[in-house]
Coordinates of C-alpha atoms in Angstrom, one line a residue:
M294 CA -14.4 27.5 3.5
T295 CA -12.9 25.7 0.6
V296 CA -14.2 22.5 -0.9
Q297 CA -10.9 20.8 0.0
Q298 CA -11.9 21.5 3.6
L299 CA -15.4 20.1 3.0
G300 CA -16.2 19.0 6.5
A301 CA -12.6 19.4 7.6
G302 CA -13.2 21.8 10.4
A303 CA -11.0 19.9 12.8
S304 CA -7.4 18.6 12.4
S305 CA -7.4 15.0 11.1
D306 CA -5.9 13.6 14.4
R307 CA -8.5 15.3 16.5
A308 CA -11.6 14.8 14.3
T309 CA -14.9 14.5 16.2
H310 CA -16.9 13.4 13.1
W311 CA -16.2 11.3 10.1
H312 CA -17.1 14.1 7.7
R313 CA -14.8 16.5 9.6
I314 CA -11.5 14.6 8.8
D315 CA -9.0 16.5 6.7
W316 CA -8.6 14.0 3.9
V317 CA -6.1 16.2 2.1
K318 CA -3.8 16.1 5.2
C319 CA -4.3 12.3 5.5
H320 CA -3.3 11.6 1.9
R321 CA -0.3 14.0 2.2
E322 CA 1.0 12.4 5.5
V323 CA 0.7 8.8 4.2
R324 CA 2.2 9.7 0.8
R325 CA 5.2 11.4 2.5
L326 CA 5.8 8.3 4.7
Q327 CA 5.5 6.0 1.6
A328 CA 8.0 8.0 -0.3
R329 CA 10.4 7.8 2.6
I330 CA 9.9 4.0 2.8
V331 CA 10.8 3.7 -0.9
K332 CA 14.0 5.8 -0.4
A333 CA 15.1 3.8 2.6
E334 CA 14.4 0.5 0.8
Q335 CA 16.4 1.6 -2.3
A336 CA 19.3 2.5 0.1
G337 CA 19.1 -0.9 1.8
K338 CA 18.3 0.7 5.2
H339 CA 15.9 -2.0 6.4
S340 CA 15.8 -1.0 10.0
K341 CA 14.7 2.5 8.9
V342 CA 12.0 0.9 6.6
K343 CA 10.7 -0.9 9.6
S344 CA 10.5 2.2 11.7
L345 CA 8.7 4.1 9.0
Q346 CA 6.2 1.3 8.6
W347 CA 5.5 1.4 12.4
L348 CA 4.9 5.2 12.1
L349 CA 2.5 4.7 9.2
T350 CA 0.5 1.9 10.7
H351 CA 0.2 3.8 14.0
S352 CA -0.8 7.1 12.5
F353 CA -4.4 8.5 12.5
S354 CA -4.0 9.3 8.8
G355 CA -3.2 5.7 7.8
K356 CA -6.0 4.3 10.0
A357 CA -8.5 6.7 8.5
L358 CA -7.6 5.9 4.9
A359 CA -7.7 2.2 5.7
V360 CA -11.2 2.5 7.0
K361 CA -12.2 4.8 4.1
R362 CA -11.0 2.2 1.7
V363 CA -12.9 -0.8 3.1
T364 CA -16.1 1.3 3.5
G365 CA -15.9 2.7 0.0
N366 CA -15.1 -0.3 -2.2
R367 CA -17.5 -2.8 -3.8
G368 CA -17.5 -5.1 -0.8
K369 CA -18.5 -2.5 1.8
R370 CA -22.0 -4.1 2.2
T371 CA -20.6 -7.7 2.5
P372 CA -20.1 -8.6 6.2
G373 CA -17.9 -11.2 7.7
I374 CA -18.9 -13.9 10.1
D375 CA -19.9 -11.3 12.7
G376 CA -22.5 -9.7 10.3
V377 CA -21.1 -6.2 11.0
I378 CA -20.7 -3.5 8.4
W379 CA -19.7 0.1 8.9
S380 CA -22.4 2.1 7.1
T381 CA -22.7 5.2 9.2
P382 CA -20.2 8.1 9.8
G383 CA -20.2 7.3 13.6
A384 CA -19.3 3.6 13.0
K385 CA -16.5 4.6 10.6
L386 CA -15.0 7.0 13.1
R387 CA -15.2 4.5 15.9
A388 CA -13.6 1.9 13.6
V389 CA -10.6 4.3 13.2
S390 CA -10.2 4.4 17.0
S391 CA -10.5 0.6 17.3
L392 CA -7.4 -0.1 15.2
N393 CA -5.2 -0.7 18.2
R394 CA -2.5 -3.5 17.9
H395 CA -2.7 -4.5 21.6
G396 CA -5.1 -7.4 22.0
Y397 CA -6.0 -7.6 18.3
Q398 CA -7.1 -11.1 17.3
P399 CA -8.5 -11.7 13.7
R400 CA -11.7 -13.7 13.4
P401 CA -12.1 -16.6 11.0
L402 CA -13.1 -15.9 7.4
R403 CA -16.5 -16.5 6.0
R404 CA -16.0 -19.0 3.1
I405 CA -18.1 -18.8 0.0
Y406 CA -17.7 -20.2 -3.5
I407 CA -18.0 -18.5 -6.8
P408 CA -17.9 -20.1 -10.3
K409 CA -14.7 -20.0 -12.2
A410 CA -14.5 -18.7 -15.8
D411 CA -15.2 -22.1 -17.3
G412 CA -18.4 -22.3 -15.2
K413 CA -17.6 -25.9 -14.1
K414 CA -15.3 -25.5 -11.1
M415 CA -15.8 -23.3 -8.1
R416 CA -13.4 -20.8 -6.7
P417 CA -13.2 -20.4 -2.8
L418 CA -13.3 -16.9 -1.4
G419 CA -12.6 -16.0 2.2
I420 CA -14.5 -12.9 3.4
P421 CA -12.8 -11.2 6.5
C422 CA -14.7 -9.1 9.0
M423 CA -14.7 -5.4 8.6
I424 CA -12.1 -4.9 11.3
D425 CA -9.7 -7.4 9.8
R426 CA -10.2 -5.8 6.3
A427 CA -9.2 -2.4 7.8
W428 CA -6.2 -3.9 9.5
Q429 CA -5.1 -5.4 6.2
A430 CA -5.7 -2.2 4.3
L431 CA -3.6 -0.3 6.9
H432 CA -0.6 -2.7 6.6
L433 CA -1.0 -2.7 2.8
L434 CA -0.3 1.1 2.9
A435 CA 3.0 0.3 4.5
L436 CA 3.9 -2.8 2.5
E437 CA 3.0 -1.7 -1.0
P438 CA 5.9 0.8 -1.4
I439 CA 8.3 -2.0 -0.6
A440 CA 6.6 -4.4 -3.0
E441 CA 6.7 -1.9 -5.9
T442 CA 10.4 -1.2 -5.2
T443 CA 11.5 -4.9 -5.2
A444 CA 9.0 -6.2 -7.8
D445 CA 10.0 -8.0 -11.0
P446 CA 10.0 -5.4 -13.9
N447 CA 7.6 -7.5 -16.0
S448 CA 5.1 -8.4 -13.3
Y449 CA 1.8 -6.7 -14.1
G450 CA -1.0 -8.2 -12.0
F451 CA -2.5 -6.5 -8.9
R452 CA 0.0 -3.6 -9.1
S453 CA -0.8 0.1 -9.2
A454 CA -1.1 1.7 -12.7
R455 CA -0.4 -1.7 -14.4
S456 CA -2.9 -3.7 -16.4
T457 CA -3.4 -6.8 -18.6
H458 CA -2.7 -4.6 -21.6
D459 CA 0.8 -3.9 -20.4
A460 CA 1.4 -7.6 -20.1
I461 CA 0.2 -8.1 -23.6
G462 CA 2.4 -5.3 -24.8
Q463 CA 5.4 -7.0 -23.3
C464 CA 4.5 -10.2 -25.1
F465 CA 4.6 -8.3 -28.3
I466 CA 8.0 -6.9 -27.5
A467 CA 9.4 -10.3 -26.5
L468 CA 8.0 -12.2 -29.5
G469 CA 7.2 -9.7 -32.3
G470 CA 10.7 -9.3 -33.9
R471 CA 12.2 -11.6 -36.5
A472 CA 15.1 -12.6 -34.2
C473 CA 12.8 -13.1 -31.1
A474 CA 12.2 -16.4 -29.3
Q475 CA 10.1 -19.0 -31.0
W476 CA 9.1 -21.2 -28.1
I477 CA 6.9 -20.4 -25.1
L478 CA 6.5 -22.1 -21.8
E479 CA 2.9 -21.6 -20.7
A480 CA 3.0 -22.0 -16.9
D481 CA 0.1 -22.7 -14.6
I482 CA 0.6 -22.8 -10.9
R483 CA -1.5 -25.3 -9.1
S484 CA -3.8 -23.6 -6.5
C485 CA -1.4 -20.7 -6.0
F486 CA -3.4 -18.8 -3.3
D487 CA -4.1 -21.9 -1.4
E488 CA -0.7 -23.6 -1.3
I489 CA 1.7 -20.7 -0.5
S490 CA 3.9 -21.7 2.5
H491 CA 3.1 -19.9 5.7
D492 CA 6.7 -20.4 6.9
W493 CA 8.1 -18.7 3.8
L494 CA 5.7 -15.8 4.0
I495 CA 6.4 -15.1 7.7
A496 CA 10.2 -15.3 7.1
N497 CA 10.3 -13.2 3.9
I498 CA 7.5 -10.6 3.9
P499 CA 8.7 -7.3 5.5
T500 CA 5.7 -6.6 7.7
D501 CA 4.5 -7.1 11.3
K502 CA 5.3 -10.8 11.7
A503 CA 2.9 -11.4 14.6
I504 CA -0.1 -9.8 12.9
L505 CA 0.7 -11.6 9.6
R506 CA 0.9 -15.0 11.4
K507 CA -2.5 -14.3 13.0
W508 CA -4.1 -13.6 9.5
L509 CA -2.6 -16.7 8.0
K510 CA -3.7 -19.0 10.9
A511 CA -7.2 -17.4 11.4
G512 CA -9.0 -20.3 9.7
Y513 CA -12.3 -20.1 7.9
L514 CA -15.9 -20.9 8.7
H515 CA -18.0 -23.0 6.3
N516 CA -21.4 -24.5 7.1
R517 CA -20.8 -23.5 10.7
V518 CA -17.7 -25.7 10.9
L519 CA -14.4 -24.1 11.7
H520 CA -11.5 -25.2 9.4
S521 CA -7.8 -24.5 10.1
T522 CA -5.5 -23.0 7.5
D523 CA -2.1 -24.6 7.3
A524 CA -1.0 -23.0 4.0
G525 CA -2.0 -20.3 1.5
T526 CA -3.4 -16.8 1.8
P527 CA -7.2 -16.5 1.3
Q528 CA -8.6 -15.1 -1.9
G529 CA -10.8 -12.3 -0.9
G530 CA -8.5 -10.6 1.6
I531 CA -7.3 -7.1 0.6
I532 CA -3.7 -7.9 1.2
S533 CA -3.7 -11.4 -0.3
P534 CA -2.9 -10.3 -3.9
L535 CA 0.1 -8.4 -2.7
L536 CA 1.3 -11.4 -0.6
M537 CA 1.0 -13.6 -3.7
N538 CA 2.9 -11.1 -5.8
M539 CA 5.7 -10.8 -3.4
T540 CA 5.9 -14.6 -3.2
L541 CA 6.5 -14.9 -6.9
D542 CA 8.7 -11.8 -7.2
G543 CA 12.3 -12.8 -7.9
L544 CA 11.6 -15.4 -10.5
E545 CA 12.5 -13.0 -13.4
R546 CA 15.7 -11.9 -11.6
T547 CA 16.7 -15.6 -11.0
L548 CA 16.3 -16.4 -14.7
R549 CA 18.2 -13.3 -15.8
V550 CA 21.2 -14.2 -13.5
M551 CA 21.3 -17.7 -14.8
F552 CA 20.8 -17.1 -18.6
N553 CA 22.2 -13.5 -19.2
R554 CA 25.9 -14.1 -20.0
R555 CA 28.0 -11.0 -20.3
G556 CA 24.9 -8.8 -20.8
R557 CA 23.6 -11.0 -23.7
N558 CA 20.4 -13.0 -23.5
V559 CA 21.6 -15.8 -25.9
S560 CA 18.8 -18.2 -24.9
K561 CA 16.2 -15.4 -25.4
I562 CA 14.6 -16.0 -22.0
N563 CA 12.0 -13.5 -21.1
L564 CA 9.3 -13.7 -18.5
V565 CA 5.9 -12.0 -18.6
R566 CA 3.7 -12.4 -15.5
Y567 CA 0.2 -11.3 -14.6
A568 CA -0.5 -12.4 -11.0
D569 CA 0.0 -16.2 -11.0
D570 CA -0.3 -16.6 -14.8
F571 CA 3.0 -16.3 -16.7
V572 CA 4.8 -17.2 -19.9
I573 CA 8.5 -17.7 -20.5
T574 CA 10.0 -17.4 -23.9
G575 CA 13.0 -19.4 -25.2
A576 CA 15.1 -19.9 -28.3
T577 CA 14.6 -23.6 -28.4
R578 CA 12.3 -26.2 -26.9
E579 CA 15.2 -28.0 -25.2
V580 CA 16.3 -24.9 -23.3
L581 CA 12.8 -24.5 -21.8
V582 CA 12.4 -28.2 -21.0
D583 CA 15.9 -29.0 -19.7
E584 CA 17.0 -25.7 -18.2
V585 CA 14.2 -23.2 -17.5
R586 CA 11.5 -25.5 -16.2
P587 CA 13.7 -27.1 -13.5
V588 CA 14.7 -23.6 -12.3
V589 CA 11.1 -22.5 -12.1
E590 CA 10.1 -25.7 -10.2
R591 CA 12.9 -25.3 -7.7
F592 CA 11.9 -21.6 -7.2
L593 CA 8.2 -22.5 -6.6
A594 CA 9.0 -25.5 -4.4
E595 CA 10.9 -23.2 -1.9
R596 CA 7.5 -21.3 -1.5
G597 CA 5.4 -24.4 -1.2
L598 CA 4.1 -24.2 -4.8
S599 CA 4.2 -26.4 -7.9
L600 CA 3.3 -26.3 -11.6
S601 CA 0.2 -28.0 -12.8
P602 CA 1.3 -30.9 -15.1
E603 CA -2.0 -30.8 -17.0
K604 CA -2.0 -27.1 -17.8
T605 CA 1.7 -26.3 -18.2
R606 CA 2.8 -26.8 -21.8
I607 CA 5.4 -25.7 -24.3
T608 CA 4.2 -24.1 -27.5
H609 CA 5.7 -22.9 -30.8
I610 CA 4.8 -19.3 -31.6
E611 CA 3.4 -20.4 -35.0
D612 CA 0.8 -22.5 -33.2
G613 CA 0.0 -19.6 -30.9
F614 CA -1.1 -19.5 -27.3
D615 CA -3.8 -17.9 -25.2
F616 CA -2.9 -15.4 -22.5
L617 CA -5.2 -13.1 -20.6
G618 CA -8.1 -13.5 -23.0
M619 CA -5.9 -12.9 -26.1
N620 CA -4.4 -15.2 -28.7
V621 CA -0.8 -14.5 -29.4
R622 CA 0.4 -16.1 -32.7
K623 CA 2.9 -15.5 -35.5
Y624 CA 1.7 -15.8 -39.1
G625 CA 5.0 -16.1 -41.1
R626 CA 7.0 -13.2 -39.8
K627 CA 4.1 -11.2 -38.5
L628 CA 2.9 -11.4 -34.9
L629 CA -0.8 -10.9 -34.4
I630 CA -2.6 -10.6 -31.1
K631 CA -6.3 -11.2 -31.3
P632 CA -9.2 -11.9 -28.9
A633 CA -9.0 -15.6 -28.0
K634 CA -11.8 -17.7 -29.5
A635 CA -12.7 -19.2 -26.1
N636 CA -13.1 -15.6 -24.8
V637 CA -15.3 -14.6 -27.7
Q638 CA -17.5 -17.6 -27.2
R639 CA -17.8 -17.0 -23.5
F640 CA -18.8 -13.4 -24.2
L641 CA -21.5 -14.4 -26.7
R642 CA -22.8 -17.1 -24.4
K643 CA -23.2 -14.6 -21.6
L644 CA -24.9 -12.1 -23.9
R645 CA -27.3 -14.8 -25.2
D646 CA -28.2 -15.8 -21.6
I647 CA -29.1 -12.2 -20.8
V648 CA -31.3 -11.9 -23.8
K649 CA -33.0 -15.2 -23.1
D650 CA -33.5 -14.4 -19.5
N651 CA -35.2 -11.1 -20.5
A652 CA -37.6 -12.3 -23.1
T653 CA -40.5 -10.1 -21.9
V654 CA -38.9 -6.9 -20.9
R655 CA -39.2 -3.6 -22.9
H656 CA -36.3 -3.3 -25.4
D657 CA -35.0 -0.1 -23.9
W658 CA -34.5 -2.0 -20.7
L659 CA -32.6 -4.7 -22.6
I660 CA -30.5 -2.1 -24.3
R661 CA -29.5 -0.6 -21.0
K662 CA -28.6 -4.0 -19.7
L663 CA -26.5 -5.0 -22.7
N664 CA -24.7 -1.8 -23.4
P665 CA -22.3 -1.9 -20.4
L666 CA -21.4 -5.6 -21.2
I667 CA -20.8 -4.9 -24.9
R668 CA -18.9 -1.6 -24.3
G669 CA -16.7 -3.2 -21.6
W670 CA -15.8 -6.2 -23.7
A671 CA -15.0 -4.0 -26.7
N672 CA -12.9 -1.6 -24.7
Y673 CA -10.8 -4.5 -23.3
H674 CA -10.0 -5.9 -26.8
R675 CA -9.7 -2.6 -28.7
H676 CA -5.9 -2.4 -28.2
V677 CA -5.2 -5.5 -30.3
V678 CA -6.1 -6.8 -33.8
S679 CA -9.8 -7.0 -33.2
K680 CA -11.6 -5.3 -36.1
R681 CA -12.6 -8.4 -37.9
V682 CA -13.6 -10.1 -34.7
F683 CA -15.7 -7.1 -33.7
G684 CA -17.5 -7.4 -37.1
K685 CA -18.4 -11.1 -36.5
V686 CA -19.5 -10.4 -32.9
S687 CA -21.8 -7.6 -34.2
L688 CA -23.4 -10.0 -36.6
E689 CA -24.0 -12.6 -33.9
I690 CA -25.5 -9.9 -31.6
W691 CA -27.9 -8.9 -34.4
R692 CA -28.9 -12.5 -35.0
C693 CA -29.6 -13.0 -31.3
L694 CA -31.7 -9.8 -31.0
W695 CA -33.6 -10.6 -34.2
R696 CA -34.6 -14.0 -32.9
W697 CA -35.6 -12.3 -29.6
A698 CA -37.8 -9.8 -31.5
R699 CA -39.4 -12.4 -33.7
R700 CA -40.3 -14.7 -30.8
R701 CA -42.1 -11.8 -29.1
H702 CA -44.4 -11.3 -32.0
P703 CA -45.0 -14.7 -33.7
N704 CA -48.1 -13.4 -35.6
K705 CA -46.4 -10.3 -37.1
G706 CA -44.4 -10.0 -40.3
A707 CA -40.7 -9.3 -40.5
R708 CA -41.2 -5.7 -41.7
W709 CA -43.4 -4.9 -38.8
V710 CA -40.9 -6.3 -36.4
R711 CA -38.1 -4.3 -38.0
R712 CA -40.0 -1.1 -37.8
K713 CA -40.7 -1.6 -34.1
Y714 CA -37.3 -2.6 -32.9
F715 CA -34.7 -1.3 -35.4
R716 CA -33.9 2.2 -36.6
T717 CA -31.9 3.9 -39.3
V718 CA -29.0 6.1 -38.2
D719 CA -27.0 7.7 -41.0
A720 CA -25.9 4.8 -43.2
R721 CA -26.8 2.1 -40.7
H722 CA -30.2 0.5 -41.3
W723 CA -30.4 -2.1 -38.6
V724 CA -29.8 -0.2 -35.4
F725 CA -31.4 -1.9 -32.4
G726 CA -32.9 1.1 -30.6
T727 CA -35.9 3.1 -29.5
E728 CA -36.9 6.8 -28.9
T729 CA -36.9 7.6 -25.3
G730 CA -38.0 11.3 -25.4
K731 CA -37.0 14.5 -27.1
V732 CA -33.8 16.5 -26.9
P733 CA -34.6 19.6 -24.8
S734 CA -32.5 22.0 -27.0
T735 CA -33.7 20.9 -30.4
G736 CA -37.0 19.0 -29.8
A737 CA -35.7 16.1 -32.0
P738 CA -36.4 12.5 -30.9
E739 CA -33.7 11.1 -28.5
L740 CA -32.6 7.7 -29.6
L741 CA -31.4 5.0 -27.2
A742 CA -29.4 2.6 -29.3
L743 CA -27.4 -0.6 -28.7
H744 CA -23.7 0.1 -28.7
D745 CA -22.2 -0.6 -32.1
I746 CA -19.2 -2.9 -31.4
A747 CA -18.2 -3.0 -35.1
N748 CA -17.4 0.7 -35.0
T749 CA -15.1 0.5 -32.0
P750 CA -11.9 2.3 -33.0
I751 CA -8.7 0.3 -32.6
R752 CA -6.2 2.2 -30.5
R753 CA -2.8 0.9 -29.5
H754 CA -1.9 0.7 -25.8
R755 CA 1.1 2.6 -24.5
K756 CA 2.9 0.1 -22.3
I757 CA 4.2 1.3 -18.9
K758 CA 7.9 1.5 -18.4
A759 CA 9.1 -1.5 -16.5
A760 CA 11.0 0.4 -13.8
A761 CA 8.2 2.9 -13.1
N762 CA 7.3 3.1 -9.4
P763 CA 4.2 5.0 -8.4
F764 CA 5.5 5.6 -4.9
D765 CA 8.8 7.1 -5.9
P766 CA 8.7 10.9 -6.3
Q767 CA 11.1 10.7 -9.3
W768 CA 8.3 9.0 -11.3
E769 CA 5.5 11.4 -10.3
S770 CA 5.4 13.5 -13.5
Y771 CA 5.5 10.3 -15.6
F772 CA 2.4 8.9 -13.9
E773 CA 0.6 12.2 -14.0
E774 CA 1.1 12.3 -17.8
R775 CA 0.1 8.6 -18.2
L776 CA -3.0 8.8 -16.0
G777 CA -4.0 12.0 -17.6
F778 CA -3.8 10.5 -21.1
E779 CA -5.9 7.5 -20.0
M780 CA -8.5 9.7 -18.5
M781 CA -8.7 11.9 -21.6
D782 CA -9.1 8.7 -23.7
S783 CA -11.9 7.5 -21.5
L784 CA -13.7 10.9 -21.8
K785 CA -13.1 11.2 -25.6
G786 CA -16.1 12.8 -27.2
R787 CA -17.4 14.2 -24.0
T788 CA -16.0 17.7 -24.2
R789 CA -18.0 19.1 -21.3
L790 CA -16.6 16.6 -18.8
I791 CA -13.1 17.1 -20.1
R792 CA -13.4 20.8 -19.6
L793 CA -14.8 20.2 -16.1
W794 CA -12.0 17.8 -15.2
W795 CA -9.3 20.2 -16.4
N796 CA -10.9 23.2 -14.7
Q797 CA -10.6 21.6 -11.3
G798 CA -7.0 20.7 -11.8
R799 CA -7.6 17.0 -12.7
T800 CA -8.1 16.3 -8.9
C801 CA -10.9 15.7 -6.6
P802 CA -11.7 18.9 -4.6
T803 CA -12.5 16.9 -1.4
C804 CA -9.3 14.9 -1.1
S805 CA -7.0 16.6 -3.7
Q806 CA -6.1 13.2 -5.2
P807 CA -6.1 12.7 -9.0
I808 CA -9.3 11.6 -10.7
T809 CA -8.3 8.9 -13.1
K810 CA -10.0 6.2 -15.1
S811 CA -9.2 3.5 -12.5
S812 CA -10.3 5.7 -9.6
G813 CA -13.7 6.4 -11.1
W814 CA -15.7 9.6 -10.6
R815 CA -19.2 10.9 -10.0
L816 CA -20.8 14.3 -10.6
F817 CA -21.9 16.3 -7.6
H818 CA -24.4 19.2 -7.8
L819 CA -23.1 22.2 -5.8
E820 CA -26.7 23.3 -5.5
R821 CA -29.2 20.5 -5.3
V822 CA -31.7 20.1 -8.2
I823 CA -34.6 20.2 -5.8
D824 CA -33.3 23.5 -4.6
G825 CA -33.3 25.0 -8.0
G826 CA -29.8 23.8 -9.2
T827 CA -29.2 22.9 -12.8
D828 CA -27.0 20.5 -14.8
A829 CA -24.9 23.4 -16.1
S830 CA -21.1 23.0 -15.7
R831 CA -20.9 25.8 -13.2
N832 CA -23.1 23.8 -10.8
L833 CA -21.2 20.5 -11.2
V834 CA -18.0 19.0 -9.6
M835 CA -16.3 15.7 -10.4
L836 CA -15.6 13.7 -7.2
H837 CA -14.3 10.3 -6.4
P838 CA -17.2 7.8 -5.6
D839 CA -16.3 7.7 -1.9
C840 CA -15.7 11.4 -1.7
H841 CA -19.1 11.9 -3.3
Q842 CA -20.7 10.1 -0.4
I843 CA -18.8 12.4 2.0
A844 CA -20.0 15.4 0.2
R845 CA -23.5 14.3 0.2
G846 CA -23.2 13.6 3.9
Q847 CA -22.0 17.1 4.6
R848 CA -24.2 18.8 2.0
F849 CA -22.7 22.3 1.8
S850 CA -24.0 24.8 -0.8
V851 CA -20.9 25.9 -2.7
V852 CA -20.2 28.3 -5.5
K853 CA -17.3 28.6 -7.8
P854 CA -15.0 31.7 -7.8
A855 CA -13.1 33.1 -10.7
P856 CA -10.7 30.6 -12.2
A857 CA -7.7 32.8 -11.3
T858 CA -8.2 32.3 -7.5
G859 CA -8.1 28.5 -7.7
L860 CA -10.6 28.4 -4.8
W861 CA -13.9 26.8 -4.3
K862 CA -15.8 28.7 -1.6
A863 CA -18.6 27.6 0.5

């Protein structure tokens, strides 16, 4: 038995156990239907698109992948108002069978509030029940290929294989040259998710209208009081970001039709959008105030939306503007993109709060708590001009930790505190770290050190091509190369993992889908450690996090064959 067939003893449409579903077949069937939807949408055959969507949403493969998604993501243990979660294989398989359209009625959302980035205001989230999440994930499979085919070229938020770094890269393209636009309209949509017109969504979103209407009108429960929903799509639903994206798609095309004359963009109008945050460039302030802004306001008004007067402003490029945590500003003729000051202060405030809240823990525990935060913030900003900022942040981190160490030992001198909490590594004399044991191969002390943000290498981001569609087979090789490059970059310096990833064809043996930086991965021991297995490469497999759970549930003992066979035998 191959590892691709791990637990796949039965056909996917006749599976008698969750772990016996043939996930390779499920992905292949759904992918084939999505590619056909893209082809039909490109040809303008809308009736065929609708038929293919019906096939996908009524297929066992689509239902199984929808349940797998909602039981494998971060919210899998967060119930809706019914308190139900699908945590067992039996519950998941029964959930697949329960996805029948006849008689389906979504339940109200469970309303909670989380703080916004400024820490002052609260953001409402609506948590659907598991069955409603699965229904949304199922229809998302059928709707996303259409959304990717009709999306604005320079829309980057909540889209497959696109990121904030692509949006920042497009800002550099639109503003970096000498002859580029000098003025920017920073637009902010007021309560975008909460104000989208239901009538517009039902009339324009190409999906099952009856089910979409039920989702939109389901209401929400807060403090045991049922509230109706007359507008908006709830933040927290799986399909909500896609609905918001499709609502705003078309703005770039509208501007292009109005301002591109004979193929020339004389007014230098360019739009860069990430979710509901977008900027529009222009040659003069007057063209943005008198021509562009009225067009944007009319476009949004048709969808029940409006610009926020307080947060929408027009800025000159020499004054700079903040976008997605970055500051974009031109110094003379040179455009520099740096981490925004507000973002830096927010990061340092969060770090100081963690240090203050852990005043009595061992410093190896503090290091393990701080390292993911520091490494994640550094990796987000390492694609722009951040070297000097990283140096300043490193100094502030040292000052914070030095105060933490001195407060713990008020009766000890500075030299004693330094010897206890700081180490010398190569030419660095103030490394916050501690020895946690010995290296098995050499017997040398194993050092656990705080991540050195100042030594984070700056590496420019390769922007995605605007027309790339991850559901179109014509772009498959492009995305394979791009995702492979990102994965190699994330595993840089970890030769053993790179070799393991390459040896298994860069895919997960359980579902045959690519293992990428965004998908995540976990190591699975073919022979359990308690049964005598080791951490050697021949006893390890890289799996997706949800496939890792399936493999643990099945728990086959597998061995690797010779590389030439390409098989993993059980």
